[in-house]
Amino acid sequence: MDLFTEQRPHSIAIAEGACWLPGFALPEMHALWPCVKHHLTAHPPQHMMTPMGYVMSVQTSSMGALGWVSNAQGYGYSPVNPSTNVSWPPLPAVILQLAAEAAGKAGYSQFVPDSCLINVYAPGCKMGLHQDKDEKDFTQPIVSVSLGLPATFLFGGSKRSDKPVKIPLQHGDVVVWGGASRRFYHGVSPVKAGTHSLTGNCRINLTLRKAG
Ligand code: MD6
Ligand code: FE
């Protein structure tokens, strides 16, 4: 085993095409965290509105050619930040590399995301069960990186009523889904209050996709 494999030992299957990679991002954290922190200072996360007119509890920012946006017209992707009309900054190399390595470990080669959604969860924030279906190419997986406070990730099936498995995500964990589970329902339970040495009192999630 090389050092790289030793540092990132296991992959836990959670559904067909989906796996949990505990601690996968930890070896890169020294480069990843400063990059996320700097981004959030320059592009402060905002509460978006759902198409139904509710304010989302999480606060959102993006990187890459396409940022995830939600407004009265629906969910989708935009090349500009809707609050400034300015393009999102490019995806940093450390994030592109981490996404490709995690996707590769899960069996998806050559993953090149063009979108990184950054969600900031204060205590009590959650994400209801939903499907990711606004991307063009469903052969490409989704890579989700968790930072800061722990959270329970819910991973269901192709129907909203499918009972989700509960995954206790910790700082540095990565979840990858694609293939048969690419459009499976998923969500996040309300984040419990706490303090993390890097993020303080929040959970931050990076969701990497090839959207366009
Ligand atoms: C998370 N976010 O923040 C998971 N999906 O941990 C999502 O699953 C998600 O925030 C589609 C669009 C926006 C999202
Ligand atoms: Fe999602």
PDB file of C-alpha atoms and ligand atoms in Angstrom:
ATOM      1  CA  MET A   1       0.000   0.000   0.000  1.00  0.00           C
ATOM      2  CA  ASP A   2       1.310   3.412  -0.829  1.00  0.00           C
ATOM      3  CA  LEU A   3       1.012   6.320   1.582  1.00  0.00           C
ATOM      4  CA  PHE A   4      -1.960   7.709  -0.297  1.00  0.00           C
ATOM      5  CA  THR A   5      -3.985   4.508   0.081  1.00  0.00           C
ATOM      6  CA  GLU A   6      -2.955   4.130   3.709  1.00  0.00           C
ATOM      7  CA  GLN A   7      -4.187   7.619   4.538  1.00  0.00           C
ATOM      8  CA  ARG A   8      -7.548   7.028   2.869  1.00  0.00           C
ATOM      9  CA  PRO A   9      -8.451   3.493   3.826  1.00  0.00           C
ATOM     10  CA  HIS A  10     -12.092   2.735   3.450  1.00  0.00           C
ATOM     11  CA  SER A  11     -15.031   3.084   1.210  1.00  0.00           C
ATOM     12  CA  ILE A  12     -18.441   2.068   2.512  1.00  0.00           C
ATOM     13  CA  ALA A  13     -21.153   1.209  -0.027  1.00  0.00           C
ATOM     14  CA  ILE A  14     -24.460   2.936   0.757  1.00  0.00           C
ATOM     15  CA  ALA A  15     -26.455   2.063  -2.390  1.00  0.00           C
ATOM     16  CA  GLU A  16     -25.673   0.826  -5.893  1.00  0.00           C
ATOM     17  CA  GLY A  17     -23.238   3.383  -7.323  1.00  0.00           C
ATOM     18  CA  ALA A  18     -22.997   5.301  -4.033  1.00  0.00           C
ATOM     19  CA  CYS A  19     -20.321   5.246  -1.360  1.00  0.00           C
ATOM     20  CA  TRP A  20     -19.156   6.994   1.764  1.00  0.00           C
ATOM     21  CA  LEU A  21     -15.431   7.730   2.048  1.00  0.00           C
ATOM     22  CA  PRO A  22     -14.766   8.563   5.722  1.00  0.00           C
ATOM     23  CA  GLY A  23     -11.957  11.076   6.182  1.00  0.00           C
ATOM     24  CA  PHE A  24     -11.120  11.120   2.481  1.00  0.00           C
ATOM     25  CA  ALA A  25     -10.528  14.894   2.406  1.00  0.00           C
ATOM     26  CA  LEU A  26      -8.375  15.032   5.578  1.00  0.00           C
ATOM     27  CA  PRO A  27      -4.978  14.673   3.850  1.00  0.00           C
ATOM     28  CA  GLU A  28      -5.812  17.765   1.735  1.00  0.00           C
ATOM     29  CA  MET A  29      -7.448  19.777   4.526  1.00  0.00           C
ATOM     30  CA  HIS A  30      -4.388  21.990   5.055  1.00  0.00           C
ATOM     31  CA  ALA A  31      -4.890  23.348   1.509  1.00  0.00           C
ATOM     32  CA  LEU A  32      -8.663  22.911   1.225  1.00  0.00           C
ATOM     33  CA  TRP A  33      -9.794  24.810   4.313  1.00  0.00           C
ATOM     34  CA  PRO A  34      -7.887  28.082   3.618  1.00  0.00           C
ATOM     35  CA  CYS A  35      -9.264  28.013   0.110  1.00  0.00           C
ATOM     36  CA  VAL A  36     -12.904  27.577   1.280  1.00  0.00           C
ATOM     37  CA  LYS A  37     -12.470  30.181   4.007  1.00  0.00           C
ATOM     38  CA  HIS A  38     -11.046  32.720   1.587  1.00  0.00           C
ATOM     39  CA  HIS A  39     -13.849  32.035  -0.890  1.00  0.00           C
ATOM     40  CA  LEU A  40     -16.553  32.568   1.724  1.00  0.00           C
ATOM     41  CA  THR A  41     -15.017  35.907   2.722  1.00  0.00           C
ATOM     42  CA  ALA A  42     -14.901  37.128  -0.895  1.00  0.00           C
ATOM     43  CA  HIS A  43     -18.275  35.596  -1.901  1.00  0.00           C
ATOM     44  CA  PRO A  44     -20.404  35.585   1.244  1.00  0.00           C
ATOM     45  CA  PRO A  45     -23.030  32.847   1.368  1.00  0.00           C
ATOM     46  CA  GLN A  46     -26.639  33.972   1.026  1.00  0.00           C
ATOM     47  CA  HIS A  47     -30.022  32.516   1.844  1.00  0.00           C
ATOM     48  CA  MET A  48     -31.740  31.570  -1.404  1.00  0.00           C
ATOM     49  CA  MET A  49     -35.477  31.431  -1.960  1.00  0.00           C
ATOM     50  CA  THR A  50     -37.123  28.179  -3.007  1.00  0.00           C
ATOM     51  CA  PRO A  51     -39.407  28.256  -6.080  1.00  0.00           C
ATOM     52  CA  MET A  52     -42.304  27.939  -3.596  1.00  0.00           C
ATOM     53  CA  GLY A  53     -41.225  31.194  -1.924  1.00  0.00           C
ATOM     54  CA  TYR A  54     -39.649  29.812   1.251  1.00  0.00           C
ATOM     55  CA  VAL A  55     -36.273  31.057   2.484  1.00  0.00           C
ATOM     56  CA  MET A  56     -33.761  28.190   2.574  1.00  0.00           C
ATOM     57  CA  SER A  57     -32.216  27.641   6.005  1.00  0.00           C
ATOM     58  CA  VAL A  58     -28.735  26.991   4.585  1.00  0.00           C
ATOM     59  CA  GLN A  59     -26.645  29.811   3.144  1.00  0.00           C
ATOM     60  CA  THR A  60     -25.146  29.226  -0.276  1.00  0.00           C
ATOM     61  CA  SER A  61     -22.165  30.320  -2.381  1.00  0.00           C
ATOM     62  CA  SER A  62     -20.536  28.731  -5.454  1.00  0.00           C
ATOM     63  CA  MET A  63     -17.318  28.261  -7.398  1.00  0.00           C
ATOM     64  CA  GLY A  64     -16.790  27.157 -10.972  1.00  0.00           C
ATOM     65  CA  ALA A  65     -18.267  28.015 -14.370  1.00  0.00           C
ATOM     66  CA  LEU A  66     -21.791  27.316 -13.091  1.00  0.00           C
ATOM     67  CA  GLY A  67     -23.158  28.112  -9.645  1.00  0.00           C
ATOM     68  CA  TRP A  68     -26.275  26.490  -8.229  1.00  0.00           C
ATOM     69  CA  VAL A  69     -29.131  28.971  -7.838  1.00  0.00           C
ATOM     70  CA  SER A  70     -32.722  28.905  -6.685  1.00  0.00           C
ATOM     71  CA  ASN A  71     -35.363  31.559  -7.198  1.00  0.00           C
ATOM     72  CA  ALA A  72     -39.037  31.988  -8.053  1.00  0.00           C
ATOM     73  CA  GLN A  73     -38.353  30.538 -11.535  1.00  0.00           C
ATOM     74  CA  GLY A  74     -36.995  27.274 -10.158  1.00  0.00           C
ATOM     75  CA  TYR A  75     -33.708  25.537  -9.388  1.00  0.00           C
ATOM     76  CA  GLY A  76     -30.821  25.642 -11.808  1.00  0.00           C
ATOM     77  CA  TYR A  77     -27.333  26.830 -12.615  1.00  0.00           C
ATOM     78  CA  SER A  78     -26.046  30.299 -13.400  1.00  0.00           C
ATOM     79  CA  PRO A  79     -22.639  31.541 -14.605  1.00  0.00           C
ATOM     80  CA  VAL A  80     -23.031  34.611 -12.371  1.00  0.00           C
ATOM     81  CA  ASN A  81     -23.677  35.200  -8.699  1.00  0.00           C
ATOM     82  CA  PRO A  82     -27.301  36.457  -8.642  1.00  0.00           C
ATOM     83  CA  SER A  83     -26.559  38.891  -5.810  1.00  0.00           C
ATOM     84  CA  THR A  84     -23.712  40.662  -7.669  1.00  0.00           C
ATOM     85  CA  ASN A  85     -24.131  39.635 -11.347  1.00  0.00           C
ATOM     86  CA  VAL A  86     -20.422  38.727 -11.313  1.00  0.00           C
ATOM     87  CA  SER A  87     -19.032  35.367 -12.545  1.00  0.00           C
ATOM     88  CA  TRP A  88     -18.195  32.808  -9.892  1.00  0.00           C
ATOM     89  CA  PRO A  89     -14.465  32.297  -9.336  1.00  0.00           C
ATOM     90  CA  PRO A  90     -12.845  29.270 -10.992  1.00  0.00           C
ATOM     91  CA  LEU A  91     -12.568  25.941  -9.199  1.00  0.00           C
ATOM     92  CA  PRO A  92      -9.203  25.767  -7.403  1.00  0.00           C
ATOM     93  CA  ALA A  93      -6.852  22.899  -8.284  1.00  0.00           C
ATOM     94  CA  VAL A  94      -7.052  21.381  -4.790  1.00  0.00           C
ATOM     95  CA  ILE A  95     -10.844  21.005  -5.114  1.00  0.00           C
ATOM     96  CA  LEU A  96     -10.700  19.670  -8.695  1.00  0.00           C
ATOM     97  CA  GLN A  97      -8.107  17.108  -7.654  1.00  0.00           C
ATOM     98  CA  LEU A  98      -9.986  16.028  -4.531  1.00  0.00           C
ATOM     99  CA  ALA A  99     -13.221  15.623  -6.526  1.00  0.00           C
ATOM    100  CA  ALA A 100     -11.521  13.546  -9.221  1.00  0.00           C
ATOM    101  CA  GLU A 101      -9.730  11.337  -6.669  1.00  0.00           C
ATOM    102  CA  ALA A 102     -12.911  10.704  -4.684  1.00  0.00           C
ATOM    103  CA  ALA A 103     -14.953   9.979  -7.821  1.00  0.00           C
ATOM    104  CA  GLY A 104     -12.196   7.644  -9.011  1.00  0.00           C
ATOM    105  CA  LYS A 105     -12.192   5.778  -5.707  1.00  0.00           C
ATOM    106  CA  ALA A 106     -15.965   5.326  -6.116  1.00  0.00           C
ATOM    107  CA  GLY A 107     -15.494   3.963  -9.651  1.00  0.00           C
ATOM    108  CA  TYR A 108     -16.127   7.094 -11.730  1.00  0.00           C
ATOM    109  CA  SER A 109     -13.073   7.949 -13.799  1.00  0.00           C
ATOM    110  CA  GLN A 110     -12.240  11.316 -15.344  1.00  0.00           C
ATOM    111  CA  PHE A 111     -14.652  13.372 -13.242  1.00  0.00           C
ATOM    112  CA  VAL A 112     -14.218  17.059 -14.135  1.00  0.00           C
ATOM    113  CA  PRO A 113     -16.783  19.159 -12.244  1.00  0.00           C
ATOM    114  CA  ASP A 114     -17.767  22.624 -13.449  1.00  0.00           C
ATOM    115  CA  SER A 115     -19.743  23.517 -10.320  1.00  0.00           C
ATOM    116  CA  CYS A 116     -19.012  23.571  -6.614  1.00  0.00           C
ATOM    117  CA  LEU A 117     -21.932  24.550  -4.436  1.00  0.00           C
ATOM    118  CA  ILE A 118     -20.884  25.626  -0.941  1.00  0.00           C
ATOM    119  CA  ASN A 119     -23.614  25.309   1.680  1.00  0.00           C
ATOM    120  CA  VAL A 120     -23.175  26.726   5.170  1.00  0.00           C
ATOM    121  CA  TYR A 121     -25.332  25.086   7.848  1.00  0.00           C
ATOM    122  CA  ALA A 122     -25.793  26.972  11.107  1.00  0.00           C
ATOM    123  CA  PRO A 123     -27.170  24.843  13.983  1.00  0.00           C
ATOM    124  CA  GLY A 124     -30.747  23.811  13.148  1.00  0.00           C
ATOM    125  CA  CYS A 125     -30.273  24.136   9.370  1.00  0.00           C
ATOM    126  CA  LYS A 126     -31.334  21.160   7.291  1.00  0.00           C
ATOM    127  CA  MET A 127     -31.976  20.088   3.726  1.00  0.00           C
ATOM    128  CA  GLY A 128     -35.186  18.240   2.912  1.00  0.00           C
ATOM    129  CA  LEU A 129     -35.178  15.061   0.821  1.00  0.00           C
ATOM    130  CA  HIS A 130     -34.749  15.937  -2.864  1.00  0.00           C
ATOM    131  CA  GLN A 131     -33.250  14.665  -6.110  1.00  0.00           C
ATOM    132  CA  ASP A 132     -30.432  16.416  -8.008  1.00  0.00           C
ATOM    133  CA  LYS A 133     -31.840  16.576 -11.519  1.00  0.00           C
ATOM    134  CA  ASP A 134     -30.886  19.957 -12.974  1.00  0.00           C
ATOM    135  CA  GLU A 135     -27.609  18.748 -14.495  1.00  0.00           C
ATOM    136  CA  LYS A 136     -27.263  17.853 -18.192  1.00  0.00           C
ATOM    137  CA  ASP A 137     -25.308  14.609 -17.987  1.00  0.00           C
ATOM    138  CA  PHE A 138     -26.477  12.003 -15.479  1.00  0.00           C
ATOM    139  CA  THR A 139     -23.537   9.713 -16.299  1.00  0.00           C
ATOM    140  CA  GLN A 140     -21.456  12.102 -14.158  1.00  0.00           C
ATOM    141  CA  PRO A 141     -21.499  11.529 -10.398  1.00  0.00           C
ATOM    142  CA  ILE A 142     -21.955  13.940  -7.495  1.00  0.00           C
ATOM    143  CA  VAL A 143     -19.156  14.401  -4.964  1.00  0.00           C
ATOM    144  CA  SER A 144     -20.075  15.859  -1.570  1.00  0.00           C
ATOM    145  CA  VAL A 145     -17.407  16.968   0.929  1.00  0.00           C
ATOM    146  CA  SER A 146     -18.310  17.682   4.571  1.00  0.00           C
ATOM    147  CA  LEU A 147     -16.441  20.195   6.731  1.00  0.00           C
ATOM    148  CA  GLY A 148     -16.888  21.243  10.324  1.00  0.00           C
ATOM    149  CA  LEU A 149     -19.745  20.150  12.551  1.00  0.00           C
ATOM    150  CA  PRO A 150     -21.047  16.598  12.045  1.00  0.00           C
ATOM    151  CA  ALA A 151     -24.383  15.962  10.355  1.00  0.00           C
ATOM    152  CA  THR A 152     -26.642  13.062   9.502  1.00  0.00           C
ATOM    153  CA  PHE A 153     -26.861  12.611   5.729  1.00  0.00           C
ATOM    154  CA  LEU A 154     -30.027  10.840   4.594  1.00  0.00           C
ATOM    155  CA  PHE A 155     -29.694   8.675   1.508  1.00  0.00           C
ATOM    156  CA  GLY A 156     -32.916   7.196   0.170  1.00  0.00           C
ATOM    157  CA  GLY A 157     -33.915   5.623  -3.106  1.00  0.00           C
ATOM    158  CA  SER A 158     -35.580   6.504  -6.392  1.00  0.00           C
ATOM    159  CA  LYS A 159     -38.902   7.271  -4.674  1.00  0.00           C
ATOM    160  CA  ARG A 160     -39.406   9.945  -2.050  1.00  0.00           C
ATOM    161  CA  SER A 161     -41.100   7.326   0.132  1.00  0.00           C
ATOM    162  CA  ASP A 162     -38.039   5.004   0.124  1.00  0.00           C
ATOM    163  CA  LYS A 163     -36.689   4.830   3.663  1.00  0.00           C
ATOM    164  CA  PRO A 164     -33.314   6.602   3.773  1.00  0.00           C
ATOM    165  CA  VAL A 165     -30.182   5.207   5.374  1.00  0.00           C
ATOM    166  CA  LYS A 166     -28.612   7.590   7.901  1.00  0.00           C
ATOM    167  CA  ILE A 167     -24.942   8.373   7.419  1.00  0.00           C
ATOM    168  CA  PRO A 168     -23.156  10.120  10.309  1.00  0.00           C
ATOM    169  CA  LEU A 169     -20.883  12.476   8.390  1.00  0.00           C
ATOM    170  CA  GLN A 170     -17.838  13.972  10.073  1.00  0.00           C
ATOM    171  CA  HIS A 171     -15.385  16.686   9.096  1.00  0.00           C
ATOM    172  CA  GLY A 172     -13.418  15.483   6.052  1.00  0.00           C
ATOM    173  CA  ASP A 173     -15.860  12.787   4.955  1.00  0.00           C
ATOM    174  CA  VAL A 174     -16.811  12.501   1.292  1.00  0.00           C
ATOM    175  CA  VAL A 175     -19.911  10.911  -0.249  1.00  0.00           C
ATOM    176  CA  VAL A 176     -20.029  10.041  -3.957  1.00  0.00           C
ATOM    177  CA  TRP A 177     -23.156   8.962  -5.807  1.00  0.00           C
ATOM    178  CA  GLY A 178     -23.806   8.218  -9.463  1.00  0.00           C
ATOM    179  CA  GLY A 179     -24.812   5.425 -11.811  1.00  0.00           C
ATOM    180  CA  ALA A 180     -27.918   3.631 -10.508  1.00  0.00           C
ATOM    181  CA  SER A 181     -28.251   6.041  -7.565  1.00  0.00           C
ATOM    182  CA  ARG A 182     -27.505   9.314  -9.414  1.00  0.00           C
ATOM    183  CA  ARG A 183     -31.075  10.546  -8.992  1.00  0.00           C
ATOM    184  CA  PHE A 184     -31.755   9.001  -5.572  1.00  0.00           C
ATOM    185  CA  TYR A 185     -33.419  11.143  -2.913  1.00  0.00           C
ATOM    186  CA  HIS A 186     -31.096  12.601  -0.284  1.00  0.00           C
ATOM    187  CA  GLY A 187     -31.089  15.261   2.420  1.00  0.00           C
ATOM    188  CA  VAL A 188     -29.501  16.442   5.657  1.00  0.00           C
ATOM    189  CA  SER A 189     -31.050  16.266   9.172  1.00  0.00           C
ATOM    190  CA  PRO A 190     -30.979  19.452  11.286  1.00  0.00           C
ATOM    191  CA  VAL A 191     -27.381  20.177  12.314  1.00  0.00           C
ATOM    192  CA  LYS A 192     -26.802  20.068  16.075  1.00  0.00           C
ATOM    193  CA  ALA A 193     -25.120  23.000  17.824  1.00  0.00           C
ATOM    194  CA  GLY A 194     -21.426  22.616  18.549  1.00  0.00           C
ATOM    195  CA  THR A 195     -18.018  24.072  17.883  1.00  0.00           C
ATOM    196  CA  HIS A 196     -15.465  22.830  15.404  1.00  0.00           C
ATOM    197  CA  SER A 197     -11.826  23.929  15.536  1.00  0.00           C
ATOM    198  CA  LEU A 198     -11.769  25.027  11.870  1.00  0.00           C
ATOM    199  CA  THR A 199     -15.305  26.107  10.980  1.00  0.00           C
ATOM    200  CA  GLY A 200     -16.546  27.288  14.384  1.00  0.00           C
ATOM    201  CA  ASN A 201     -20.276  26.793  14.889  1.00  0.00           C
ATOM    202  CA  CYS A 202     -21.272  25.527  11.456  1.00  0.00           C
ATOM    203  CA  ARG A 203     -21.201  22.672   8.991  1.00  0.00           C
ATOM    204  CA  ILE A 204     -20.010  23.438   5.475  1.00  0.00           C
ATOM    205  CA  ASN A 205     -20.752  21.179   2.527  1.00  0.00           C
ATOM    206  CA  LEU A 206     -19.112  21.307  -0.887  1.00  0.00           C
ATOM    207  CA  THR A 207     -21.191  19.649  -3.609  1.00  0.00           C
ATOM    208  CA  LEU A 208     -19.274  19.067  -6.840  1.00  0.00           C
ATOM    209  CA  ARG A 209     -21.089  18.386 -10.067  1.00  0.00           C
ATOM    210  CA  LYS A 210     -20.683  18.502 -13.790  1.00  0.00           C
ATOM    211  CA  ALA A 211     -23.722  20.682 -14.378  1.00  0.00           C
ATOM    212  CA  GLY A 212     -23.310  21.851 -17.977  1.00  0.00           C
TER     213      GLY A 212
HETATM  214  C1  MD6 B   1     -25.585  19.203   1.461  1.00  0.00           C
HETATM  215  N1  MD6 B   1     -26.832  19.460  -0.598  1.00  0.00           N
HETATM  216  O1  MD6 B   1     -25.570  20.431   1.526  1.00  0.00           O
HETATM  217  C2  MD6 B   1     -26.321  18.523   0.367  1.00  0.00           C
HETATM  218  N2  MD6 B   1     -28.560  19.283  -3.759  1.00  0.00           N
HETATM  219  O2  MD6 B   1     -24.993  18.484   2.324  1.00  0.00           O
HETATM  220  C3  MD6 B   1     -27.587  18.988  -1.610  1.00  0.00           C
HETATM  221  O3  MD6 B   1     -27.862  17.815  -1.695  1.00  0.00           O
HETATM  222  C4  MD6 B   1     -28.080  19.872  -2.668  1.00  0.00           C
HETATM  223  O4  MD6 B   1     -27.640  21.880  -1.518  1.00  0.00           O
HETATM  224  C5  MD6 B   1     -29.043  20.002  -4.792  1.00  0.00           C
HETATM  225  C6  MD6 B   1     -29.057  21.353  -4.771  1.00  0.00           C
HETATM  226  C7  MD6 B   1     -28.602  22.002  -3.652  1.00  0.00           C
HETATM  227  C8  MD6 B   1     -28.104  21.256  -2.578  1.00  0.00           C
HETATM  228 FE    FE B   2     -28.754  17.346  -3.540  1.00  0.00          FE
END
